[in-house]
PDB file of C-alpha atoms in Angstrom:
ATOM      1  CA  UNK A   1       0.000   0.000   0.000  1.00  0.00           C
ATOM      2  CA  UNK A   2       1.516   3.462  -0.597  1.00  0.00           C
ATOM      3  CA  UNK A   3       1.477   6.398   1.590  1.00  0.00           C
ATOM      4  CA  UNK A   4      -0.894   8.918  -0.692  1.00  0.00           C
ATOM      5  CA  UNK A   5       0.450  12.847  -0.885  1.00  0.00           C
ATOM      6  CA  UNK A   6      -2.846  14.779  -0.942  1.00  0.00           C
ATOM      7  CA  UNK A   7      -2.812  16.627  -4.487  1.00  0.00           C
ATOM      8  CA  UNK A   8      -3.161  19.947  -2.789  1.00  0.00           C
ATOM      9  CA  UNK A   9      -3.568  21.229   0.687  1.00  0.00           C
ATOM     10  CA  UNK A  10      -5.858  23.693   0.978  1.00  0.00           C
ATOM     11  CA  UNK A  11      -7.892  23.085   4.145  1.00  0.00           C
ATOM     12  CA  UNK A  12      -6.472  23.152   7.876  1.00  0.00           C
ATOM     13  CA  UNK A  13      -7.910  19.354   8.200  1.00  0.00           C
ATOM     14  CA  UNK A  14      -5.917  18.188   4.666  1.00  0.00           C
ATOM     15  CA  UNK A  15      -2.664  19.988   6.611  1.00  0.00           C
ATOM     16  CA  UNK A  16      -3.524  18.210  10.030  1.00  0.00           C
ATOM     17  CA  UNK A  17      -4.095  14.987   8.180  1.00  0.00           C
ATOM     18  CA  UNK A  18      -0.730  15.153   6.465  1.00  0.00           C
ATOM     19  CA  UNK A  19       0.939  16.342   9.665  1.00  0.00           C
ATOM     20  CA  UNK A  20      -0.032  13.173  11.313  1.00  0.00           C
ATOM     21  CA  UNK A  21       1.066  10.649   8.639  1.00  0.00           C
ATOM     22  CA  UNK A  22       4.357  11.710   8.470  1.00  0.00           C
ATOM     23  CA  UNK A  23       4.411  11.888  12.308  1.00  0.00           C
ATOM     24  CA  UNK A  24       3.238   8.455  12.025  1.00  0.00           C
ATOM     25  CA  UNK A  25       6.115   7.384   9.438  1.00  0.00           C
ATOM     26  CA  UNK A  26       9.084   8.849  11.236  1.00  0.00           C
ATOM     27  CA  UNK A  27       8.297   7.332  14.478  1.00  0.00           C
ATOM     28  CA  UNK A  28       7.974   4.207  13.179  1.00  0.00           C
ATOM     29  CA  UNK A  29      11.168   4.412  10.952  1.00  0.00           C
ATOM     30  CA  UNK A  30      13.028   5.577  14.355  1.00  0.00           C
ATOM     31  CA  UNK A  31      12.076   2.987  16.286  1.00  0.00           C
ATOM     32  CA  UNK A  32      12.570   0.170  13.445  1.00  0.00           C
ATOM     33  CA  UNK A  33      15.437   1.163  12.643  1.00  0.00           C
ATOM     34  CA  UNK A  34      16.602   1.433  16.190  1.00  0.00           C
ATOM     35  CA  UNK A  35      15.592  -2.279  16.399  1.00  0.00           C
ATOM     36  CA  UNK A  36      13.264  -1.049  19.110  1.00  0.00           C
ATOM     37  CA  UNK A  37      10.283  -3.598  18.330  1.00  0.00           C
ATOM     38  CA  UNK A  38      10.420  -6.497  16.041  1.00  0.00           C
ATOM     39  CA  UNK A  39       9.415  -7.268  12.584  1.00  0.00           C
ATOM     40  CA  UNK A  40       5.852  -8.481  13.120  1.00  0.00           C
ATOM     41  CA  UNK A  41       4.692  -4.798  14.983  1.00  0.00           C
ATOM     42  CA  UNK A  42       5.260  -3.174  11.657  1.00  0.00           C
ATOM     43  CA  UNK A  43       3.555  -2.940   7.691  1.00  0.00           C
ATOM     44  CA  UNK A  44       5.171  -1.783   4.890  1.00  0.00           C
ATOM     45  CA  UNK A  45       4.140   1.142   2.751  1.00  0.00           C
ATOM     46  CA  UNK A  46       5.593   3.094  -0.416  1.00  0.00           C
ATOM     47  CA  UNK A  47       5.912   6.670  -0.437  1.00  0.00           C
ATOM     48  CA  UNK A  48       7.008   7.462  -3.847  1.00  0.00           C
ATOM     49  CA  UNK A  49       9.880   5.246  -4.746  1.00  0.00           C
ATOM     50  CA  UNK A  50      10.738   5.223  -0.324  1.00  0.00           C
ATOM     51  CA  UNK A  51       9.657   2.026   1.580  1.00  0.00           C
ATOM     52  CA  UNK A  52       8.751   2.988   4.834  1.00  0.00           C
ATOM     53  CA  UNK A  53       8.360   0.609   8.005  1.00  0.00           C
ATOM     54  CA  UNK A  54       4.853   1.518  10.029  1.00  0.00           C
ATOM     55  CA  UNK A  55       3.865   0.561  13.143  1.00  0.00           C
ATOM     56  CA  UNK A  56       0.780  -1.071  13.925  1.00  0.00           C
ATOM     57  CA  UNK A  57      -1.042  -2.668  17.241  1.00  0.00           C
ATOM     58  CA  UNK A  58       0.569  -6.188  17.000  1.00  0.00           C
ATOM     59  CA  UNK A  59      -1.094  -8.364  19.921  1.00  0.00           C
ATOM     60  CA  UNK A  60       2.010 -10.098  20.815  1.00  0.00           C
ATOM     61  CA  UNK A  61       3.894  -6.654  21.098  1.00  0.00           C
ATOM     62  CA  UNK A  62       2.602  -4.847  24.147  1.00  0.00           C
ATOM     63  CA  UNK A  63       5.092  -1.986  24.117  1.00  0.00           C
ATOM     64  CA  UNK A  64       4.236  -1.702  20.040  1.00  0.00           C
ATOM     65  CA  UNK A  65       0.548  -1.551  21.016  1.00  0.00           C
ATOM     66  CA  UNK A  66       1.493   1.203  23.717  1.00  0.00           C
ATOM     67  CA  UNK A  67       3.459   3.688  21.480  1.00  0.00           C
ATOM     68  CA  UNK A  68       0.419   3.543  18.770  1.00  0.00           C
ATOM     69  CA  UNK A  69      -2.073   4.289  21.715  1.00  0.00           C
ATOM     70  CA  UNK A  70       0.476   7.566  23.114  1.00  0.00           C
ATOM     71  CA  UNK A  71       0.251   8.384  18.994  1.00  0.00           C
ATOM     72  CA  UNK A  72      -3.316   8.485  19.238  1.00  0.00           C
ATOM     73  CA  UNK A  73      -3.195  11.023  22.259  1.00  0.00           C
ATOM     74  CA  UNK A  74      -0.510  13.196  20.883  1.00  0.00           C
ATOM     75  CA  UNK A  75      -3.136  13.542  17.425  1.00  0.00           C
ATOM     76  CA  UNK A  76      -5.711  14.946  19.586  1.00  0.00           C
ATOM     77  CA  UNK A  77      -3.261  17.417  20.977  1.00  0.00           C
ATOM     78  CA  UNK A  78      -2.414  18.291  17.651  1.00  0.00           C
ATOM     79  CA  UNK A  79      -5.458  18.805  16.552  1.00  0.00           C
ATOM     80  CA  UNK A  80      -6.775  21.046  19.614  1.00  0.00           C
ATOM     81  CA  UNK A  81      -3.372  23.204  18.680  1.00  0.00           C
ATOM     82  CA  UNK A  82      -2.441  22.475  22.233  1.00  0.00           C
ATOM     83  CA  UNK A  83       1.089  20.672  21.702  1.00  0.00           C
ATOM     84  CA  UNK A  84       4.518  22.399  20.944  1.00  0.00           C
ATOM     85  CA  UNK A  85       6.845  19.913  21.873  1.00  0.00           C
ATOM     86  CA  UNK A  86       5.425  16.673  20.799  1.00  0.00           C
ATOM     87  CA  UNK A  87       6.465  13.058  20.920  1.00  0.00           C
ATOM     88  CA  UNK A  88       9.021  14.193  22.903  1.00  0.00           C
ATOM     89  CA  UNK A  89      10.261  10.507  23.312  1.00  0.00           C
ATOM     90  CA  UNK A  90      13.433   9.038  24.423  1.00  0.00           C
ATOM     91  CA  UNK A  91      15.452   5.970  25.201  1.00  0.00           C
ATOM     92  CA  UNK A  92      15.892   5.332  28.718  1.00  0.00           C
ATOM     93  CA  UNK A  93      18.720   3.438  30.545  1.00  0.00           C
ATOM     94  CA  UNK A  94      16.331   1.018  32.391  1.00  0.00           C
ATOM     95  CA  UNK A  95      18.498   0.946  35.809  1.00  0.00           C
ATOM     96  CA  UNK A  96      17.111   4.493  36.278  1.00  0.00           C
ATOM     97  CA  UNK A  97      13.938   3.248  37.703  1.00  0.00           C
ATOM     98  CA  UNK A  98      15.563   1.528  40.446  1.00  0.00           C
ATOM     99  CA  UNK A  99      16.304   4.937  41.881  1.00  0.00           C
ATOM    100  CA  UNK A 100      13.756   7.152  43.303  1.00  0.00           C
ATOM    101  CA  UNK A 101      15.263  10.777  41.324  1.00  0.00           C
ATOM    102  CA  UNK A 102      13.270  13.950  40.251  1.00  0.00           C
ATOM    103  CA  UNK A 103      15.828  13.564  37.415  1.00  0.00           C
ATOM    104  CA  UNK A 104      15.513  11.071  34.202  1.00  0.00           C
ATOM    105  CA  UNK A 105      19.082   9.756  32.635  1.00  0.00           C
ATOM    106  CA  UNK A 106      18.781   9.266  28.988  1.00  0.00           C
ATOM    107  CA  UNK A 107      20.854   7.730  26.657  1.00  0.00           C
ATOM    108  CA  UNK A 108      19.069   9.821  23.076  1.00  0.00           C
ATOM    109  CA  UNK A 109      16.557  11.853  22.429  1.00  0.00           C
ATOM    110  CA  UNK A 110      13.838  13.039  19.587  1.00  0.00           C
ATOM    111  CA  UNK A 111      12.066  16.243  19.454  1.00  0.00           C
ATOM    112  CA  UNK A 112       8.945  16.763  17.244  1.00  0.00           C
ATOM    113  CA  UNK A 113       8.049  20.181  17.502  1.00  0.00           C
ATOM    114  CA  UNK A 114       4.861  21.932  15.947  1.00  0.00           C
ATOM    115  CA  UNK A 115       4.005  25.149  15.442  1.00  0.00           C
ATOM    116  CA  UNK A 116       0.346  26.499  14.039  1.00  0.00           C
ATOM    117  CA  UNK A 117      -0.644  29.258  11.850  1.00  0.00           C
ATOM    118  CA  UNK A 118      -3.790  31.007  10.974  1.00  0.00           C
ATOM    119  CA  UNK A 119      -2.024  33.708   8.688  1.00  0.00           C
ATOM    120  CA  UNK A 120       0.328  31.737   6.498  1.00  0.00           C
ATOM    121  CA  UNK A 121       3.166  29.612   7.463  1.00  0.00           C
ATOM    122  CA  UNK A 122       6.024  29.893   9.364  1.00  0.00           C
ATOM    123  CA  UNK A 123       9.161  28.998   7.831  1.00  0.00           C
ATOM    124  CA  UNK A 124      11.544  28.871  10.159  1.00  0.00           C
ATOM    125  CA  UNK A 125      11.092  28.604  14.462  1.00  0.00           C
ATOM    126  CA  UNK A 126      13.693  31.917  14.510  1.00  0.00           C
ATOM    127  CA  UNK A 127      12.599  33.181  10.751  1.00  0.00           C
ATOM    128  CA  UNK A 128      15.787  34.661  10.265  1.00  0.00           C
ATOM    129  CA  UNK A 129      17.126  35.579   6.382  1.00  0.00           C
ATOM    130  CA  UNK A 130      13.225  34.007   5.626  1.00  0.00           C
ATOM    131  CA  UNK A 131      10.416  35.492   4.626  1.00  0.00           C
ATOM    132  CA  UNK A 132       7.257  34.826   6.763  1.00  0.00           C
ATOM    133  CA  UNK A 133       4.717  35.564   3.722  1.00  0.00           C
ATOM    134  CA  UNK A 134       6.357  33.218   1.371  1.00  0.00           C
ATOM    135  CA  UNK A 135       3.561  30.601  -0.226  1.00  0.00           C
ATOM    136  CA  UNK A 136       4.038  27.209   0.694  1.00  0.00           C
ATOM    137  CA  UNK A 137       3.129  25.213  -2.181  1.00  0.00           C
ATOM    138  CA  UNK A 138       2.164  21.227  -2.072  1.00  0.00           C
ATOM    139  CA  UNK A 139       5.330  20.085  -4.038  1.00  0.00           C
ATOM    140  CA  UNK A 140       7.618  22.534  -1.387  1.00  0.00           C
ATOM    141  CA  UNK A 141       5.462  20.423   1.586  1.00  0.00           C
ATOM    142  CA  UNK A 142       6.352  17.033  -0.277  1.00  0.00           C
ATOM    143  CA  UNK A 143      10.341  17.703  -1.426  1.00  0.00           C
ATOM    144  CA  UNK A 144      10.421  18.298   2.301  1.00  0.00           C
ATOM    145  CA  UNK A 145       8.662  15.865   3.877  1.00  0.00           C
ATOM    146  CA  UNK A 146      10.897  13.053   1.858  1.00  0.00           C
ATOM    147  CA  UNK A 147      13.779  14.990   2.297  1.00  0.00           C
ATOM    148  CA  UNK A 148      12.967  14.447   5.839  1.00  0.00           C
ATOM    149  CA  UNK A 149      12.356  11.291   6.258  1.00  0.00           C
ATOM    150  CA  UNK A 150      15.641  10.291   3.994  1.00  0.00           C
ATOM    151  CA  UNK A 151      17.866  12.202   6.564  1.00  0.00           C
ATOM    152  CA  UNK A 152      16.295  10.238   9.481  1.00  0.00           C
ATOM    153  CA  UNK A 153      16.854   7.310   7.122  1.00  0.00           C
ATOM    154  CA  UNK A 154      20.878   7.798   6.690  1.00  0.00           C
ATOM    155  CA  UNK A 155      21.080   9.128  10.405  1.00  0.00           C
ATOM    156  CA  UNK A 156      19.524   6.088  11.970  1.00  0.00           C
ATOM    157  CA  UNK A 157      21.974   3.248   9.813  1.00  0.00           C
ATOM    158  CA  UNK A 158      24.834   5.093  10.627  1.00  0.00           C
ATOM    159  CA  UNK A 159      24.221   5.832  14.190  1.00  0.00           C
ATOM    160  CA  UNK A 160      25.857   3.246  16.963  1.00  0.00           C
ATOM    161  CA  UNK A 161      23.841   0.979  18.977  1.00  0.00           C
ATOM    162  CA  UNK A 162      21.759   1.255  22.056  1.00  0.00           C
ATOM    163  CA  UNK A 163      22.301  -0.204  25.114  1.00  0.00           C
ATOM    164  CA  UNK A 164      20.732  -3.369  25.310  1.00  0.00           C
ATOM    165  CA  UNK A 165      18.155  -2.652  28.105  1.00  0.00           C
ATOM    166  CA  UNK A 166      16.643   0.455  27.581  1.00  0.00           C
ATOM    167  CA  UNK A 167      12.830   1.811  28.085  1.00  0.00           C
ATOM    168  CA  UNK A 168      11.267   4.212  25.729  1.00  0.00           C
ATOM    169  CA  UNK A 169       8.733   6.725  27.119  1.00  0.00           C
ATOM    170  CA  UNK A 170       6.637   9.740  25.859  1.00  0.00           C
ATOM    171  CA  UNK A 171       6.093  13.363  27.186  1.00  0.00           C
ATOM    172  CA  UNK A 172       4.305  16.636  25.424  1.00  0.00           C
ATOM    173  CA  UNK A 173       4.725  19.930  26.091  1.00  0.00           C
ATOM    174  CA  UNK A 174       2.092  22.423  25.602  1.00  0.00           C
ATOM    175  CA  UNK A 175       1.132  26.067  24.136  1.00  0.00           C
ATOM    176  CA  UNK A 176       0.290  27.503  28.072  1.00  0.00           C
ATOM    177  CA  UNK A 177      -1.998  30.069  27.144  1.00  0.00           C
ATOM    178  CA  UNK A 178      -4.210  28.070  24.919  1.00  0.00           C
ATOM    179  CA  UNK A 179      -4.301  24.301  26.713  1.00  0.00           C
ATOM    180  CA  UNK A 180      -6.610  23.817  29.427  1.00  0.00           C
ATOM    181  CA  UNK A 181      -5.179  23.588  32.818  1.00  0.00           C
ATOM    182  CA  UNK A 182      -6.260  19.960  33.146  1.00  0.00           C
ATOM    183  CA  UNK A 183      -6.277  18.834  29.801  1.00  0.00           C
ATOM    184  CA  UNK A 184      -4.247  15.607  29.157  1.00  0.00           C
ATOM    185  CA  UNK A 185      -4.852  13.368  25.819  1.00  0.00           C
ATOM    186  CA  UNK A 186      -5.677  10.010  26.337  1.00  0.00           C
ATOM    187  CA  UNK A 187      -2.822   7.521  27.277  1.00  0.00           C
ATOM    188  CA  UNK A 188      -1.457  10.576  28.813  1.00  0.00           C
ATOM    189  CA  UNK A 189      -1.093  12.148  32.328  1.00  0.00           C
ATOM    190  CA  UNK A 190       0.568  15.056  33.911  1.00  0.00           C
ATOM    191  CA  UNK A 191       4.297  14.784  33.949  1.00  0.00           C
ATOM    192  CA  UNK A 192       5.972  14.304  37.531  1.00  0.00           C
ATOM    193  CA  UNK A 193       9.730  14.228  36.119  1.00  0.00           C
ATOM    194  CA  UNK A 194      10.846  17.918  34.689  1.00  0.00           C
ATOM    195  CA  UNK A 195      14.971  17.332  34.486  1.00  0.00           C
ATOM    196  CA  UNK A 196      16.559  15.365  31.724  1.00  0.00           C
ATOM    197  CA  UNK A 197      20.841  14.516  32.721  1.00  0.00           C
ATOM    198  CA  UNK A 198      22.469  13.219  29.712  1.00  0.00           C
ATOM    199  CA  UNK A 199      24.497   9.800  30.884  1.00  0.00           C
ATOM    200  CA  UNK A 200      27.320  10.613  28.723  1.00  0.00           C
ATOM    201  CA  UNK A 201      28.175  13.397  26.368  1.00  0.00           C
ATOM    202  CA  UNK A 202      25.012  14.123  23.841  1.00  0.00           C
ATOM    203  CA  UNK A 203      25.354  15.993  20.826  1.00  0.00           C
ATOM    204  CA  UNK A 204      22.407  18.044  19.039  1.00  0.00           C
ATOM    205  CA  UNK A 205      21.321  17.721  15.411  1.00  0.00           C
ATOM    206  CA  UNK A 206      18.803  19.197  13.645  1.00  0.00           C
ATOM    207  CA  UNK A 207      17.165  17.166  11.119  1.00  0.00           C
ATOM    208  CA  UNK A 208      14.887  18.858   9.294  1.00  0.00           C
ATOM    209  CA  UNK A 209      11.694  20.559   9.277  1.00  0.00           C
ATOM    210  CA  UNK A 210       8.279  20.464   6.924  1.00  0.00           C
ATOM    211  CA  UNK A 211       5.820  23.116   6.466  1.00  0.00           C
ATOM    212  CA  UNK A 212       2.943  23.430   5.147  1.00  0.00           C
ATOM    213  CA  UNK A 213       0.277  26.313   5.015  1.00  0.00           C
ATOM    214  CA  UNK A 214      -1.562  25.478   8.312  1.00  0.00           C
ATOM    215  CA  UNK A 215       1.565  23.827  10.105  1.00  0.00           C
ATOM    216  CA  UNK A 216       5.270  23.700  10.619  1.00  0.00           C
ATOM    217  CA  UNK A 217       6.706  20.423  12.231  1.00  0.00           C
ATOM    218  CA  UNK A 218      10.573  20.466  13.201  1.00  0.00           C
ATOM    219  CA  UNK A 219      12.523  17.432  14.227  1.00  0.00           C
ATOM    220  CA  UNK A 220      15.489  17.332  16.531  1.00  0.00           C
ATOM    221  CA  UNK A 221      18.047  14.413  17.685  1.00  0.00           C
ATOM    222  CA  UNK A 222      19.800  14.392  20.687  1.00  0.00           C
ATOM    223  CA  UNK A 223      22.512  11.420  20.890  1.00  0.00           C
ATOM    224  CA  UNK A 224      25.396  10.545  22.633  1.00  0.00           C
ATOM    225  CA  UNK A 225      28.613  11.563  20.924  1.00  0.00           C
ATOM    226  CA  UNK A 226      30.431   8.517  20.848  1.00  0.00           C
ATOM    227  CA  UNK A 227      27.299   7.280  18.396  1.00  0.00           C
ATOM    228  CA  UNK A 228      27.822  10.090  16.176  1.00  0.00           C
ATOM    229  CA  UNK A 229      31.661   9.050  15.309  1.00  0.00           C
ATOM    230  CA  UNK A 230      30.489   7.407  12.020  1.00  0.00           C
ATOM    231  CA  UNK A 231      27.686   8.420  10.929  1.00  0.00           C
ATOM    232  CA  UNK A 232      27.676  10.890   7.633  1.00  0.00           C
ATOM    233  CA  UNK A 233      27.531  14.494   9.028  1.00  0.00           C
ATOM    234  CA  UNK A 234      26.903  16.271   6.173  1.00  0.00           C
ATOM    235  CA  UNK A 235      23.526  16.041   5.749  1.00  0.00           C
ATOM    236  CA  UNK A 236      22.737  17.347   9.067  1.00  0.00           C
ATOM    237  CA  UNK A 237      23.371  20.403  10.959  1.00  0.00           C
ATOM    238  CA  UNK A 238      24.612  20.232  14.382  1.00  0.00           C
ATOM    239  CA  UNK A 239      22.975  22.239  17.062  1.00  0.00           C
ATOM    240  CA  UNK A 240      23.985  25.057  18.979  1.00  0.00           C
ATOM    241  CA  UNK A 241      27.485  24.327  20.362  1.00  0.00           C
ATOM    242  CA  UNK A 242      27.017  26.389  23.096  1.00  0.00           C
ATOM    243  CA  UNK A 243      24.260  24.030  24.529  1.00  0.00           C
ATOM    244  CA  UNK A 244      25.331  22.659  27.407  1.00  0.00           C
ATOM    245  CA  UNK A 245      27.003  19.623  27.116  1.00  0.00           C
ATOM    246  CA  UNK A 246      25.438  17.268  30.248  1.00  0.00           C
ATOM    247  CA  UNK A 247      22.360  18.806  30.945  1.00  0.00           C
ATOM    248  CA  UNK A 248      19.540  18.315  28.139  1.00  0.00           C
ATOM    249  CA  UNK A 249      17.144  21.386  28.111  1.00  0.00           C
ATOM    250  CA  UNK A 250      14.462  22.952  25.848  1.00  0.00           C
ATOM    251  CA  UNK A 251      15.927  25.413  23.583  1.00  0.00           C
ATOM    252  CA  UNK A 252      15.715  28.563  23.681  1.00  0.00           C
ATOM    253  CA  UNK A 253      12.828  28.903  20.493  1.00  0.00           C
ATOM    254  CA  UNK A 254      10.899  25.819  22.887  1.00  0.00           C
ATOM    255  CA  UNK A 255      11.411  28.394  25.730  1.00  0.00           C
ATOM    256  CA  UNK A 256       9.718  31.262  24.329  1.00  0.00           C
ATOM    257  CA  UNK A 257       6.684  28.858  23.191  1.00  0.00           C
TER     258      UNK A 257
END
């Protein structure tokens, strides 16, 4: 089956319902590709000429089963505009959990970040040297989207292994001033853990971003160093190097969200 781009996208829903697809698709290609769940908890699709892995609730994969349900509660985020930081998932070491801390020790990270527009799109978070008015087109929101996904592609078979026992969990972040004090999507609930402490030495990439005339989704990677030694640079762009290098906070475009 392929993965359909929509001819045009002229309606918020047609944006939202793209938005979520390709959510869907890099996700899935993260955690396949990380080796995360096995063979049976995905389907295969075609996007163009690029065979994607998708994930799907497979019975005899629990944790599969969970991560499609937490996609479920992030869509109806998205679609209430409440979310800014979505799917903010990581990899956990798993000994973690055998000590009561206010702070969470991960081994890599994955920002999806979203941004909403009623007044045309946004190009970029900090829309410097870009012009806010420009026209998005639906061939611009498609290059991108596959460009996208391609990167993720390369980054994730040249990246070094995991450790063998790690946990993956889940947290949004919300637009303050427009989410409901107690709103939490389904599968959700309100986060008890605010500090993140890189294990060892985690370096920041930027992977790409899509827009489209309704939305703008942005994807980050945060990864130990030592798993960065082979991988082919040059189709990412590192982060800020003046992010610290041990403690793993919101940036400063997340911060003024």
């Amino acid at each position: 089956n392929a993965v359909v781009f929509p001819n045009k996208i002229s309606t918020e829903q047609q944006s939202l319902i793209l938005v979520k697809r390709l959510l869907a698709v890099a996700v899935s290609c993260i955690t396949y590709l990380r080796g995360i769940f096995p063979e049976s908890a995905y389907g295969t699709r075609y996007l163009d000429d690029l065979c994607v892995k998708i994930l799907r609730e497979d019975k005899n994969c629990p944790g599969s089963a969970q991560l499609v349900k937490w996609m479920l509660g992030c869509y109806d985020a998205l679609q209430k505009k409440y979310v800014s930081l979505a799917l903010s998932f990581k990899f956990i070491e798993a000994f973690i959990y055998t000590v009561p801390l206010a702070v969470v020790t991960i081994t890599e990270c994955y920002h999806f970040k979203f941004k909403y527009t009623h007044n045309g799109p946004l190009l970029d978070f900090s829309s410097k040297n870009k012009r806010v008015d420009s026209s998005i087109t639906c061939a611009d929101t498609k290059k991108a989207s596959i460009l996208l996904l391609r990167k993720i592609y390369v980054l994730m078979q040249n990246l070094g292994p995991l450790p063998n026992d790690v946990c993956l969990t889940m947290k949004l972040f919300y637009y303050d001033e427009v989410t409901p004090a107690d709103y939490q999507p389904p599968g959700f609930k309100e986060g008890e853990c605010e500090g993140m402490i890189f294990e060892g030495e985690p370096m920041y990439l930027n992977v790409g971003e899509v827009p489209t005339p309704f939305h703008m989704l942005k994807v980050k990677v945060t990864t130990e160093k030592q798993r960065m030694e082979n991988a082919d640079k040059s189709i990412l762009k590192q982060g800020d190097a003046s992010a610290p290098l041990r403690a793993l906070r919101l940036d400063k475009d997340d911060t003024e969200e």
